C-alpha positions as a LaTeX table, in Angstrom:
\begin{tabular}{lrrr}
\hline
Residue & $x$ (\AA) & $y$ (\AA) & $z$ (\AA) \\
\hline
Met1 & 180.21 & 176.29 & $-32.85$ \\
Lys2 & 179.66 & 178.21 & $-36.09$ \\
Arg3 & 177.19 & 181.09 & $-35.95$ \\
Ala4 & 176.00 & 183.65 & $-38.50$ \\
Tyr5 & 174.81 & 186.89 & $-36.88$ \\
Phe6 & 172.58 & 188.53 & $-39.49$ \\
Asn7 & 170.09 & 191.36 & $-39.93$ \\
Cys8 & 172.35 & 193.84 & $-38.13$ \\
Ile9 & 173.68 & 197.33 & $-38.65$ \\
Leu10 & 177.45 & 197.24 & $-38.38$ \\
Leu11 & 179.68 & 199.74 & $-36.56$ \\
Asp12 & 183.18 & 198.39 & $-37.18$ \\
Gly13 & 185.09 & 200.30 & $-34.45$ \\
Thr14 & 187.35 & 202.30 & $-36.75$ \\
Glu15 & 187.79 & 206.04 & $-36.26$ \\
Gln16 & 185.52 & 206.94 & $-39.17$ \\
Met17 & 182.91 & 204.26 & $-38.49$ \\
Glu18 & 179.44 & 204.78 & $-39.91$ \\
Pro19 & 176.42 & 202.47 & $-39.69$ \\
Val20 & 176.35 & 199.89 & $-42.49$ \\
Ala21 & 173.12 & 197.94 & $-42.83$ \\
His22 & 172.31 & 194.43 & $-44.06$ \\
Lys23 & 175.50 & 192.81 & $-42.83$ \\
Met24 & 176.17 & 189.33 & $-41.47$ \\
Val25 & 179.07 & 188.43 & $-39.18$ \\
Leu26 & 180.29 & 184.83 & $-39.45$ \\
Val27 & 181.89 & 183.34 & $-36.34$ \\
Asp28 & 183.66 & 180.00 & $-36.08$ \\
Gly29 & 184.58 & 179.16 & $-32.51$ \\
Glu30 & 186.37 & 182.17 & $-31.04$ \\
Lys31 & 187.10 & 183.98 & $-34.32$ \\
Ile32 & 185.30 & 186.18 & $-36.79$ \\
Thr33 & 185.76 & 184.46 & $-40.16$ \\
Ala34 & 184.03 & 186.96 & $-42.45$ \\
Ile35 & 181.71 & 189.95 & $-42.72$ \\
Val36 & 179.33 & 189.46 & $-45.64$ \\
Glu37 & 175.99 & 190.64 & $-46.98$ \\
Asp38 & 172.84 & 189.29 & $-45.34$ \\
Thr39 & 172.01 & 187.45 & $-48.56$ \\
Ala40 & 175.32 & 185.53 & $-48.68$ \\
Pro41 & 175.16 & 181.72 & $-48.26$ \\
Cys42 & 176.10 & 180.44 & $-44.80$ \\
Glu43 & 175.66 & 176.70 & $-44.88$ \\
Gly44 & 176.81 & 174.97 & $-41.72$ \\
Tyr45 & 176.25 & 178.08 & $-39.57$ \\
Glu46 & 173.57 & 178.52 & $-36.93$ \\
Lys47 & 171.78 & 181.74 & $-37.88$ \\
Val48 & 171.12 & 184.36 & $-35.20$ \\
Asp49 & 168.69 & 187.14 & $-36.15$ \\
Leu50 & 169.77 & 190.44 & $-34.57$ \\
Lys51 & 166.53 & 192.17 & $-35.64$ \\
Ser52 & 168.21 & 195.30 & $-37.02$ \\
Gly53 & 170.29 & 195.82 & $-33.89$ \\
Tyr54 & 173.60 & 197.72 & $-33.95$ \\
Leu55 & 176.60 & 195.37 & $-33.78$ \\
Met56 & 179.94 & 196.87 & $-32.68$ \\
Pro57 & 183.16 & 195.76 & $-30.99$ \\
Gly58 & 183.02 & 194.95 & $-27.30$ \\
Leu59 & 184.15 & 197.80 & $-25.08$ \\
Ile60 & 187.67 & 197.82 & $-23.63$ \\
Asn61 & 188.23 & 199.21 & $-20.13$ \\
Leu62 & 191.86 & 200.15 & $-19.57$ \\
His63 & 191.71 & 200.92 & $-15.84$ \\
Val64 & 190.07 & 198.30 & $-13.61$ \\
His65 & 190.45 & 197.15 & $-10.01$ \\
Leu66 & 188.63 & 193.83 & $-9.72$ \\
Ala67 & 188.75 & 193.90 & $-5.93$ \\
Gly68 & 185.95 & 196.49 & $-5.58$ \\
Asn69 & 182.31 & 196.85 & $-6.58$ \\
Gly70 & 181.98 & 200.66 & $-6.41$ \\
Lys71 & 179.36 & 200.66 & $-3.68$ \\
Pro72 & 179.95 & 203.79 & $-1.58$ \\
Ser73 & 180.58 & 203.33 & 2.14 \\
Ala74 & 178.98 & 205.48 & 4.81 \\
Lys75 & 182.25 & 205.70 & 6.70 \\
Pro76 & 185.95 & 205.32 & 5.82 \\
Arg77 & 187.36 & 201.80 & 5.69 \\
Asp78 & 190.82 & 200.55 & 6.54 \\
Asn79 & 191.42 & 198.78 & 3.24 \\
Ala80 & 194.86 & 197.52 & 4.21 \\
Ala81 & 193.49 & 195.84 & 7.34 \\
Leu82 & 190.61 & 194.37 & 5.35 \\
Val83 & 192.99 & 192.90 & 2.77 \\
Arg84 & 195.16 & 191.39 & 5.50 \\
Arg85 & 192.10 & 189.59 & 6.89 \\
Ile86 & 191.01 & 188.43 & 3.44 \\
Leu87 & 194.39 & 186.93 & 2.64 \\
Ser88 & 194.98 & 185.47 & 6.09 \\
Asn89 & 193.62 & 181.97 & 5.42 \\
Gly90 & 192.57 & 179.65 & 2.63 \\
Leu91 & 188.83 & 179.96 & 3.17 \\
Thr92 & 188.68 & 183.76 & 3.03 \\
Arg93 & 191.06 & 183.78 & 0.07 \\
Ala94 & 188.80 & 181.35 & $-1.81$ \\
Val95 & 185.71 & 183.44 & $-1.06$ \\
Ala96 & 187.50 & 186.64 & $-2.16$ \\
Tyr97 & 188.68 & 185.02 & $-5.39$ \\
Arg98 & 185.14 & 183.98 & $-6.26$ \\
Leu99 & 184.02 & 187.55 & $-5.59$ \\
Val100 & 186.74 & 188.91 & $-7.91$ \\
Cys101 & 185.55 & 186.52 & $-10.63$ \\
Ser102 & 181.96 & 187.67 & $-10.12$ \\
Tyr103 & 183.06 & 191.29 & $-10.58$ \\
Ala104 & 184.85 & 190.33 & $-13.80$ \\
Lys105 & 181.60 & 188.75 & $-15.00$ \\
Leu106 & 179.78 & 192.02 & $-14.28$ \\
Glu107 & 182.25 & 193.83 & $-16.56$ \\
Leu108 & 181.30 & 191.42 & $-19.34$ \\
Leu109 & 177.57 & 191.75 & $-18.74$ \\
Gly110 & 178.06 & 195.52 & $-19.02$ \\
Gly111 & 179.48 & 195.13 & $-22.52$ \\
Val112 & 183.21 & 195.11 & $-21.71$ \\
Thr113 & 185.00 & 192.25 & $-23.46$ \\
Thr114 & 188.58 & 193.21 & $-22.52$ \\
Ile115 & 189.88 & 194.74 & $-19.29$ \\
Arg116 & 193.28 & 195.92 & $-18.14$ \\
Thr117 & 193.72 & 195.52 & $-14.38$ \\
Val118 & 196.00 & 197.99 & $-12.61$ \\
Gly119 & 196.13 & 196.87 & $-8.99$ \\
Gly120 & 194.53 & 193.87 & $-7.36$ \\
Leu121 & 194.64 & 191.30 & $-4.57$ \\
Ala122 & 197.63 & 188.93 & $-4.55$ \\
Asp123 & 197.68 & 186.97 & $-7.83$ \\
Phe124 & 193.89 & 186.92 & $-8.25$ \\
Asp125 & 193.87 & 188.91 & $-11.50$ \\
Thr126 & 196.21 & 186.58 & $-13.39$ \\
Arg127 & 194.32 & 183.57 & $-12.02$ \\
Cys128 & 191.03 & 185.08 & $-13.16$ \\
Arg129 & 192.59 & 185.85 & $-16.55$ \\
Asp130 & 193.70 & 182.26 & $-17.01$ \\
Asp131 & 190.41 & 180.74 & $-15.84$ \\
Ala132 & 188.52 & 183.01 & $-18.24$ \\
Ala133 & 190.79 & 182.07 & $-21.14$ \\
Lys134 & 190.17 & 178.38 & $-20.41$ \\
Gly135 & 186.41 & 178.93 & $-20.34$ \\
Lys136 & 186.14 & 177.97 & $-16.66$ \\
Ile137 & 184.45 & 181.27 & $-15.77$ \\
Leu138 & 182.47 & 183.86 & $-17.68$ \\
Ala139 & 184.66 & 186.95 & $-17.84$ \\
Pro140 & 186.30 & 189.33 & $-20.33$ \\
Arg141 & 189.79 & 188.95 & $-21.75$ \\
Ile142 & 192.08 & 190.23 & $-19.00$ \\
Leu143 & 195.43 & 192.01 & $-19.17$ \\
Ala144 & 196.60 & 191.76 & $-15.58$ \\
Ala145 & 199.05 & 193.65 & $-13.40$ \\
Asn146 & 198.15 & 191.98 & $-10.08$ \\
Glu147 & 199.42 & 194.07 & $-7.14$ \\
Gly148 & 200.82 & 197.49 & $-7.93$ \\
Ile149 & 204.08 & 198.83 & $-6.52$ \\
Ser150 & 203.70 & 201.72 & $-4.07$ \\
Val151 & 205.68 & 203.11 & $-1.13$ \\
Pro152 & 204.98 & 203.21 & 2.61 \\
Gly153 & 202.06 & 205.59 & 3.07 \\
Gly154 & 201.61 & 205.72 & $-0.70$ \\
His155 & 198.53 & 205.26 & $-2.82$ \\
Met156 & 196.75 & 201.94 & $-2.11$ \\
Ala157 & 199.76 & 200.62 & $-0.18$ \\
Gly158 & 198.83 & 197.42 & 1.62 \\
Ser159 & 195.57 & 196.88 & $-0.28$ \\
Val160 & 195.96 & 196.52 & $-4.05$ \\
Ala161 & 199.62 & 197.59 & $-4.02$ \\
Val162 & 202.74 & 196.53 & $-2.14$ \\
Ala163 & 204.67 & 199.14 & $-0.16$ \\
Ala164 & 208.32 & 199.07 & $-1.27$ \\
His165 & 210.72 & 200.80 & 1.15 \\
Asn166 & 213.55 & 201.02 & $-1.36$ \\
Asn167 & 214.60 & 200.13 & $-4.89$ \\
Ala168 & 215.56 & 196.60 & $-3.92$ \\
Glu169 & 212.08 & 195.90 & $-2.53$ \\
Ala170 & 210.43 & 197.46 & $-5.59$ \\
Leu171 & 212.48 & 195.25 & $-7.90$ \\
Ala172 & 211.74 & 192.20 & $-5.75$ \\
Gln173 & 208.02 & 192.87 & $-6.19$ \\
Leu174 & 208.56 & 193.23 & $-9.93$ \\
Arg175 & 210.20 & 189.79 & $-9.96$ \\
Arg176 & 207.25 & 188.31 & $-8.02$ \\
Ala177 & 204.85 & 189.85 & $-10.51$ \\
Gly178 & 206.86 & 188.33 & $-13.36$ \\
Glu179 & 206.67 & 184.91 & $-11.71$ \\
Gln180 & 202.89 & 185.32 & $-11.55$ \\
Gly181 & 202.82 & 185.94 & $-15.30$ \\
Val182 & 201.57 & 189.52 & $-15.35$ \\
Asp183 & 200.96 & 191.40 & $-18.60$ \\
Leu184 & 201.99 & 194.84 & $-17.32$ \\
Val185 & 203.40 & 196.59 & $-14.26$ \\
Lys186 & 201.62 & 199.26 & $-12.22$ \\
Leu187 & 203.35 & 201.98 & $-10.21$ \\
Met188 & 201.65 & 204.25 & $-7.67$ \\
Ile189 & 203.81 & 207.37 & $-8.11$ \\
Thr190 & 201.57 & 210.00 & $-6.51$ \\
Gly191 & 198.81 & 210.13 & $-3.97$ \\
Gly192 & 195.18 & 210.74 & $-4.84$ \\
Val193 & 192.14 & 212.61 & $-3.60$ \\
Leu194 & 191.69 & 210.67 & $-0.37$ \\
Asp195 & 195.44 & 210.39 & 0.32 \\
Ala196 & 195.83 & 214.15 & 0.57 \\
Thr197 & 196.11 & 215.47 & 4.12 \\
Gln198 & 195.48 & 219.12 & 3.19 \\
Lys199 & 193.40 & 221.12 & 0.74 \\
Gly200 & 195.19 & 221.72 & $-2.53$ \\
Thr201 & 197.61 & 218.80 & $-2.29$ \\
Pro202 & 196.07 & 215.88 & $-4.24$ \\
Gly203 & 198.54 & 213.90 & $-6.30$ \\
Glu204 & 201.48 & 214.61 & $-4.02$ \\
Leu205 & 204.65 & 212.92 & $-5.29$ \\
Lys206 & 205.28 & 209.80 & $-3.19$ \\
Met207 & 207.71 & 207.63 & $-5.15$ \\
Lys208 & 211.29 & 208.74 & $-5.70$ \\
Pro209 & 212.31 & 209.33 & $-9.33$ \\
Glu210 & 215.17 & 206.85 & $-8.99$ \\
Thr211 & 212.71 & 204.12 & $-7.97$ \\
Val212 & 210.51 & 204.88 & $-10.97$ \\
Arg213 & 213.57 & 204.66 & $-13.21$ \\
Ala214 & 214.80 & 201.40 & $-11.68$ \\
Val215 & 211.44 & 199.65 & $-12.06$ \\
Cys216 & 210.83 & 200.96 & $-15.59$ \\
Asp217 & 214.28 & 199.94 & $-16.80$ \\
Glu218 & 213.93 & 196.41 & $-15.43$ \\
Ala219 & 210.31 & 196.04 & $-16.53$ \\
His220 & 211.20 & 197.07 & $-20.06$ \\
Arg221 & 214.14 & 194.69 & $-20.08$ \\
Leu222 & 211.69 & 191.92 & $-19.19$ \\
Gly223 & 209.17 & 193.05 & $-21.80$ \\
Tyr224 & 206.49 & 194.63 & $-19.58$ \\
Pro225 & 204.86 & 198.02 & $-20.19$ \\
Val226 & 204.57 & 200.25 & $-17.13$ \\
Ala227 & 201.41 & 202.13 & $-16.14$ \\
Ala228 & 201.56 & 204.77 & $-13.41$ \\
His229 & 198.96 & 206.33 & $-11.12$ \\
Thr230 & 199.72 & 210.05 & $-11.41$ \\
Glu231 & 197.40 & 212.92 & $-10.44$ \\
Ser232 & 199.64 & 215.99 & $-10.38$ \\
Pro233 & 201.75 & 217.87 & $-12.94$ \\
Glu234 & 204.90 & 217.07 & $-10.97$ \\
Gly235 & 204.03 & 213.38 & $-10.84$ \\
Val236 & 203.34 & 213.20 & $-14.56$ \\
Lys237 & 206.73 & 214.74 & $-15.35$ \\
Val238 & 208.57 & 212.39 & $-13.01$ \\
Ala239 & 206.77 & 209.43 & $-14.56$ \\
Leu240 & 207.54 & 210.42 & $-18.14$ \\
Glu241 & 211.13 & 211.43 & $-17.46$ \\
Asn242 & 211.82 & 208.02 & $-15.95$ \\
Gly243 & 210.27 & 205.70 & $-18.49$ \\
Val244 & 206.56 & 205.18 & $-17.76$ \\
Asp245 & 204.48 & 204.09 & $-20.77$ \\
Ser246 & 201.03 & 205.25 & $-19.68$ \\
Ile247 & 199.84 & 207.96 & $-17.34$ \\
Glu248 & 196.76 & 206.78 & $-15.47$ \\
His249 & 194.38 & 209.67 & $-14.69$ \\
Gly250 & 196.62 & 212.62 & $-15.64$ \\
Ala251 & 196.91 & 216.27 & $-14.68$ \\
Lys252 & 197.16 & 219.68 & $-16.31$ \\
Met253 & 199.98 & 219.90 & $-18.85$ \\
Asp254 & 202.46 & 222.56 & $-19.87$ \\
Glu255 & 204.67 & 222.61 & $-22.96$ \\
Glu256 & 207.38 & 220.58 & $-21.26$ \\
Thr257 & 204.88 & 217.85 & $-20.36$ \\
Ile258 & 203.59 & 217.74 & $-23.94$ \\
Arg259 & 207.16 & 217.35 & $-25.15$ \\
Leu260 & 207.82 & 214.54 & $-22.67$ \\
Tyr261 & 204.72 & 212.62 & $-23.76$ \\
Lys262 & 205.80 & 212.82 & $-27.38$ \\
Glu263 & 209.44 & 211.94 & $-26.73$ \\
Arg264 & 208.45 & 208.99 & $-24.58$ \\
Gly265 & 205.68 & 207.83 & $-26.93$ \\
Ala266 & 203.43 & 207.53 & $-23.88$ \\
Phe267 & 199.67 & 207.75 & $-23.69$ \\
Val268 & 197.25 & 209.05 & $-21.08$ \\
Cys269 & 194.48 & 206.83 & $-19.76$ \\
Thr270 & 191.68 & 209.25 & $-18.96$ \\
Thr271 & 189.48 & 208.37 & $-15.98$ \\
Ile272 & 186.73 & 210.92 & $-15.41$ \\
Ser273 & 184.41 & 208.68 & $-13.38$ \\
Pro274 & 186.24 & 208.42 & $-10.02$ \\
Ala275 & 186.75 & 212.14 & $-9.37$ \\
Leu276 & 183.30 & 213.20 & $-10.52$ \\
Pro277 & 181.41 & 212.32 & $-7.31$ \\
Tyr278 & 183.93 & 214.16 & $-5.13$ \\
Ala279 & 184.02 & 217.18 & $-7.42$ \\
Leu280 & 180.37 & 217.55 & $-8.43$ \\
Phe281 & 178.11 & 215.74 & $-5.96$ \\
Asp282 & 176.45 & 217.56 & $-3.09$ \\
Pro283 & 178.54 & 216.59 & $-0.02$ \\
Ala284 & 175.30 & 215.53 & 1.66 \\
Ile285 & 175.15 & 212.72 & $-0.91$ \\
Ser286 & 178.83 & 211.89 & $-1.36$ \\
Gly287 & 179.78 & 212.29 & 2.29 \\
Ala288 & 182.95 & 214.05 & 1.13 \\
Ser289 & 184.65 & 216.46 & 3.49 \\
Glu290 & 185.35 & 220.01 & 2.39 \\
Lys291 & 188.98 & 218.97 & 1.83 \\
Asp292 & 188.04 & 215.95 & $-0.29$ \\
Gln293 & 185.58 & 217.92 & $-2.38$ \\
Tyr294 & 188.13 & 220.67 & $-2.97$ \\
Asn295 & 190.83 & 218.18 & $-3.93$ \\
Gly296 & 188.37 & 216.16 & $-5.99$ \\
Arg297 & 187.68 & 219.24 & $-8.08$ \\
Ile298 & 191.40 & 219.75 & $-8.68$ \\
Val299 & 191.80 & 216.16 & $-9.86$ \\
Phe300 & 188.61 & 216.22 & $-11.94$ \\
Asp301 & 189.64 & 219.41 & $-13.73$ \\
Gly302 & 193.16 & 218.05 & $-14.19$ \\
Val303 & 191.96 & 214.80 & $-15.75$ \\
Val304 & 189.62 & 216.60 & $-18.14$ \\
Glu305 & 192.18 & 219.25 & $-19.11$ \\
Ser306 & 194.85 & 216.58 & $-19.54$ \\
Ala307 & 192.64 & 214.71 & $-22.02$ \\
Arg308 & 191.70 & 217.88 & $-23.89$ \\
Thr309 & 195.34 & 218.98 & $-24.16$ \\
Ala310 & 196.45 & 215.52 & $-25.26$ \\
Leu311 & 193.80 & 215.37 & $-27.97$ \\
Ala312 & 194.77 & 218.83 & $-29.23$ \\
Asn313 & 198.45 & 217.85 & $-29.43$ \\
Gly314 & 198.27 & 214.40 & $-30.97$ \\
Ile315 & 199.00 & 212.52 & $-27.74$ \\
Pro316 & 197.08 & 209.22 & $-27.65$ \\
Val317 & 194.19 & 209.11 & $-25.19$ \\
Gly318 & 192.70 & 205.89 & $-23.85$ \\
Leu319 & 189.72 & 205.37 & $-21.57$ \\
Gly320 & 189.30 & 203.60 & $-18.24$ \\
Asn321 & 186.92 & 204.26 & $-15.39$ \\
Asp322 & 188.91 & 203.24 & $-12.28$ \\
Val323 & 186.20 & 200.79 & $-11.40$ \\
Gly324 & 186.04 & 199.94 & $-7.72$ \\
Cys325 & 186.19 & 203.57 & $-6.60$ \\
Pro326 & 183.03 & 204.86 & $-4.87$ \\
Tyr327 & 180.13 & 205.22 & $-7.33$ \\
Val328 & 182.09 & 203.46 & $-10.12$ \\
Thr329 & 180.52 & 200.02 & $-10.53$ \\
Gln330 & 181.72 & 197.06 & $-12.56$ \\
Tyr331 & 178.79 & 197.29 & $-15.00$ \\
Asp332 & 178.85 & 200.96 & $-15.96$ \\
Phe333 & 181.91 & 201.58 & $-18.14$ \\
Trp334 & 179.54 & 203.02 & $-20.75$ \\
Arg335 & 179.26 & 206.11 & $-18.50$ \\
Glu336 & 182.94 & 206.91 & $-19.10$ \\
Leu337 & 182.22 & 207.28 & $-22.83$ \\
Cys338 & 179.38 & 209.66 & $-22.02$ \\
Tyr339 & 181.64 & 211.75 & $-19.76$ \\
Phe340 & 184.39 & 211.76 & $-22.41$ \\
His341 & 181.88 & 213.17 & $-24.88$ \\
Lys342 & 180.38 & 215.68 & $-22.43$ \\
Tyr343 & 183.46 & 217.04 & $-20.66$ \\
Cys344 & 186.19 & 216.59 & $-23.29$ \\
Gly345 & 184.10 & 217.63 & $-26.28$ \\
Val346 & 184.66 & 214.56 & $-28.48$ \\
Ser347 & 182.03 & 213.15 & $-30.81$ \\
Asn348 & 180.07 & 210.02 & $-29.95$ \\
Gln349 & 181.87 & 208.35 & $-32.84$ \\
Phe350 & 185.30 & 209.21 & $-31.43$ \\
Ala351 & 184.30 & 208.12 & $-27.92$ \\
Leu352 & 183.22 & 204.71 & $-29.21$ \\
Tyr353 & 186.36 & 204.38 & $-31.33$ \\
Thr354 & 188.49 & 205.25 & $-28.28$ \\
Ala355 & 186.77 & 202.63 & $-26.12$ \\
Thr356 & 187.21 & 199.95 & $-28.77$ \\
Leu357 & 189.95 & 199.94 & $-31.42$ \\
Arg358 & 192.11 & 202.72 & $-29.98$ \\
Asn359 & 192.05 & 201.19 & $-26.50$ \\
Ala360 & 192.92 & 197.81 & $-28.02$ \\
Arg361 & 195.92 & 199.28 & $-29.81$ \\
Leu362 & 197.10 & 201.18 & $-26.74$ \\
Ala363 & 196.86 & 198.00 & $-24.68$ \\
Gly364 & 198.88 & 196.08 & $-27.28$ \\
Val365 & 196.03 & 193.82 & $-28.43$ \\
Gly366 & 194.92 & 195.70 & $-31.53$ \\
Asp367 & 195.74 & 192.71 & $-33.68$ \\
Val368 & 193.47 & 190.52 & $-31.55$ \\
Thr369 & 190.38 & 192.60 & $-30.78$ \\
Gly370 & 188.87 & 196.09 & $-30.91$ \\
Ser371 & 187.25 & 196.07 & $-34.34$ \\
Ile372 & 184.89 & 193.92 & $-36.38$ \\
Glu373 & 187.01 & 192.26 & $-39.03$ \\
Ala374 & 187.87 & 188.79 & $-40.24$ \\
Gly375 & 190.58 & 187.05 & $-38.22$ \\
Lys376 & 189.94 & 188.95 & $-34.99$ \\
Ser377 & 188.41 & 187.57 & $-31.85$ \\
Ala378 & 184.63 & 187.37 & $-31.83$ \\
Asp379 & 184.24 & 190.14 & $-29.25$ \\
Phe380 & 181.18 & 192.28 & $-29.90$ \\
Ile381 & 178.02 & 193.74 & $-28.44$ \\
Val382 & 174.60 & 194.54 & $-29.87$ \\
Thr383 & 172.36 & 197.48 & $-28.94$ \\
Arg384 & 168.83 & 198.24 & $-30.03$ \\
Lys385 & 169.59 & 201.92 & $-30.67$ \\
Asn386 & 172.49 & 203.67 & $-32.41$ \\
Pro387 & 175.18 & 204.80 & $-29.92$ \\
Leu388 & 176.47 & 207.30 & $-32.48$ \\
Asp389 & 173.21 & 209.18 & $-31.88$ \\
Asp390 & 173.20 & 208.68 & $-28.10$ \\
Leu391 & 175.89 & 206.86 & $-26.13$ \\
Thr392 & 173.39 & 205.87 & $-23.45$ \\
Ala393 & 172.26 & 203.24 & $-25.97$ \\
Leu394 & 175.16 & 201.22 & $-24.52$ \\
Arg395 & 173.31 & 200.94 & $-21.20$ \\
Gln396 & 170.87 & 198.32 & $-22.49$ \\
Leu397 & 172.43 & 195.47 & $-24.45$ \\
Glu398 & 170.76 & 192.84 & $-26.56$ \\
Leu399 & 173.81 & 190.59 & $-26.78$ \\
Val400 & 177.41 & 190.31 & $-25.58$ \\
Val401 & 179.86 & 187.98 & $-27.33$ \\
Cys402 & 183.38 & 187.41 & $-25.99$ \\
Arg403 & 185.75 & 184.95 & $-27.66$ \\
Gly404 & 182.69 & 183.60 & $-29.46$ \\
Arg405 & 180.81 & 182.88 & $-26.23$ \\
Ala406 & 177.39 & 184.57 & $-26.35$ \\
Val407 & 175.27 & 186.03 & $-23.57$ \\
His408 & 171.78 & 187.02 & $-24.75$ \\
Lys409 & 169.93 & 189.83 & $-22.99$ \\
Pro410 & 172.66 & 190.45 & $-20.38$ \\
Ala411 & 171.16 & 192.10 & $-17.34$ \\
Pro412 & 173.69 & 192.91 & $-14.62$ \\
Lys413 & 172.12 & 193.63 & $-11.26$ \\
Arg414 & 172.27 & 197.38 & $-10.84$ \\
Asn415 & 172.62 & 199.53 & $-7.76$ \\
Lys416 & 169.58 & 201.77 & $-8.20$ \\
Thr417 & 170.75 & 204.33 & $-5.65$ \\
Val418 & 174.13 & 204.77 & $-7.34$ \\
Asp419 & 172.53 & 204.96 & $-10.77$ \\
Ala420 & 170.03 & 207.58 & $-9.63$ \\
Gln421 & 172.82 & 209.74 & $-8.22$ \\
Leu422 & 174.95 & 209.48 & $-11.37$ \\
Asp423 & 172.30 & 209.75 & $-14.10$ \\
Pro424 & 171.89 & 213.57 & $-13.87$ \\
Tyr425 & 175.52 & 213.97 & $-14.95$ \\
Leu426 & 174.81 & 212.32 & $-18.31$ \\
Ala427 & 172.72 & 215.26 & $-19.46$ \\
\hline
\end{tabular}
């Protein structure tokens, strides 16, 4: 199918992007073939009038867990026990896989055309990736890690990560991931907010440095980048010293940490969304204990300060929203851009660039997607208003196109309660 998207205002996704009017984007199958003036001839193309909408690259979410929907629970759940039940027989596995695919579709309907999964159920993420690439399901492009590697009692152990008791078990899981055809490897090096047993101890180091080193060395030998859940200064240093390529979440940095980032050539994937409810919500709404709220504030401040320090020191910063955590739904990645602007002090232009071309480059797909240019995948979204004026323009989309496949007037079903609780933090 050849389509000519005309009468649009173009935002190309580059760092210095500015609105350019009267443009037409020509798409042949899955690829952008040219960007021309509205008046250029386009014989053989079906013309699509965008009615002066703003056309920009599809968003790229670097930190996704497809196993969750973000709906908060009134009481704690035993996720490991739940996963055991889900994977216990063919019927429940089939139902769970369809649910994972439906969550991937929600990402797309929310304007995200590429996701990077960093912990999931069994091999569901690579299966979903392959079914999406074949056009069997409606979903974004997926870079998949499948199950992460954790330790007994470690972050997400038994749910979206495997608990490795020693280096041999960690490397065995790495081999299984390779057999499943993963695109990257995920380590759970520290704990998180809910893992902490005491106030003031979020991000406690869980994985031994020698295990981090062993997995990173073997993963790099096999050609896989390594992402690591790290929410404490100690954890970040251990991760960087032993070969990790991206720090997921982050923590406050000192000069040594800055040096390690630069020596390693690593980047930080900032995730403001998951800690915000624990840190800023009234506990009567979030249900957080005093301990969880206290620790949530430590992590929230650490993530924000990490991003600010990285930006000030030339360390690359990517964006993900840790979707699946409470109050972080599969359709609301646009909120992460708003938080990046509000709490880290970046411009709307830089936030959009980060969530498009920079994220694509950090994920290793900058030659495929992330900007509007000839030869790249036809991955773009259209808004009625200019997101450079107000990033909440990304909330209501006129069109989503992924690999040339178009969804007009996407309208993901929203959780009104969650939205009402989060919206005040956009101001």
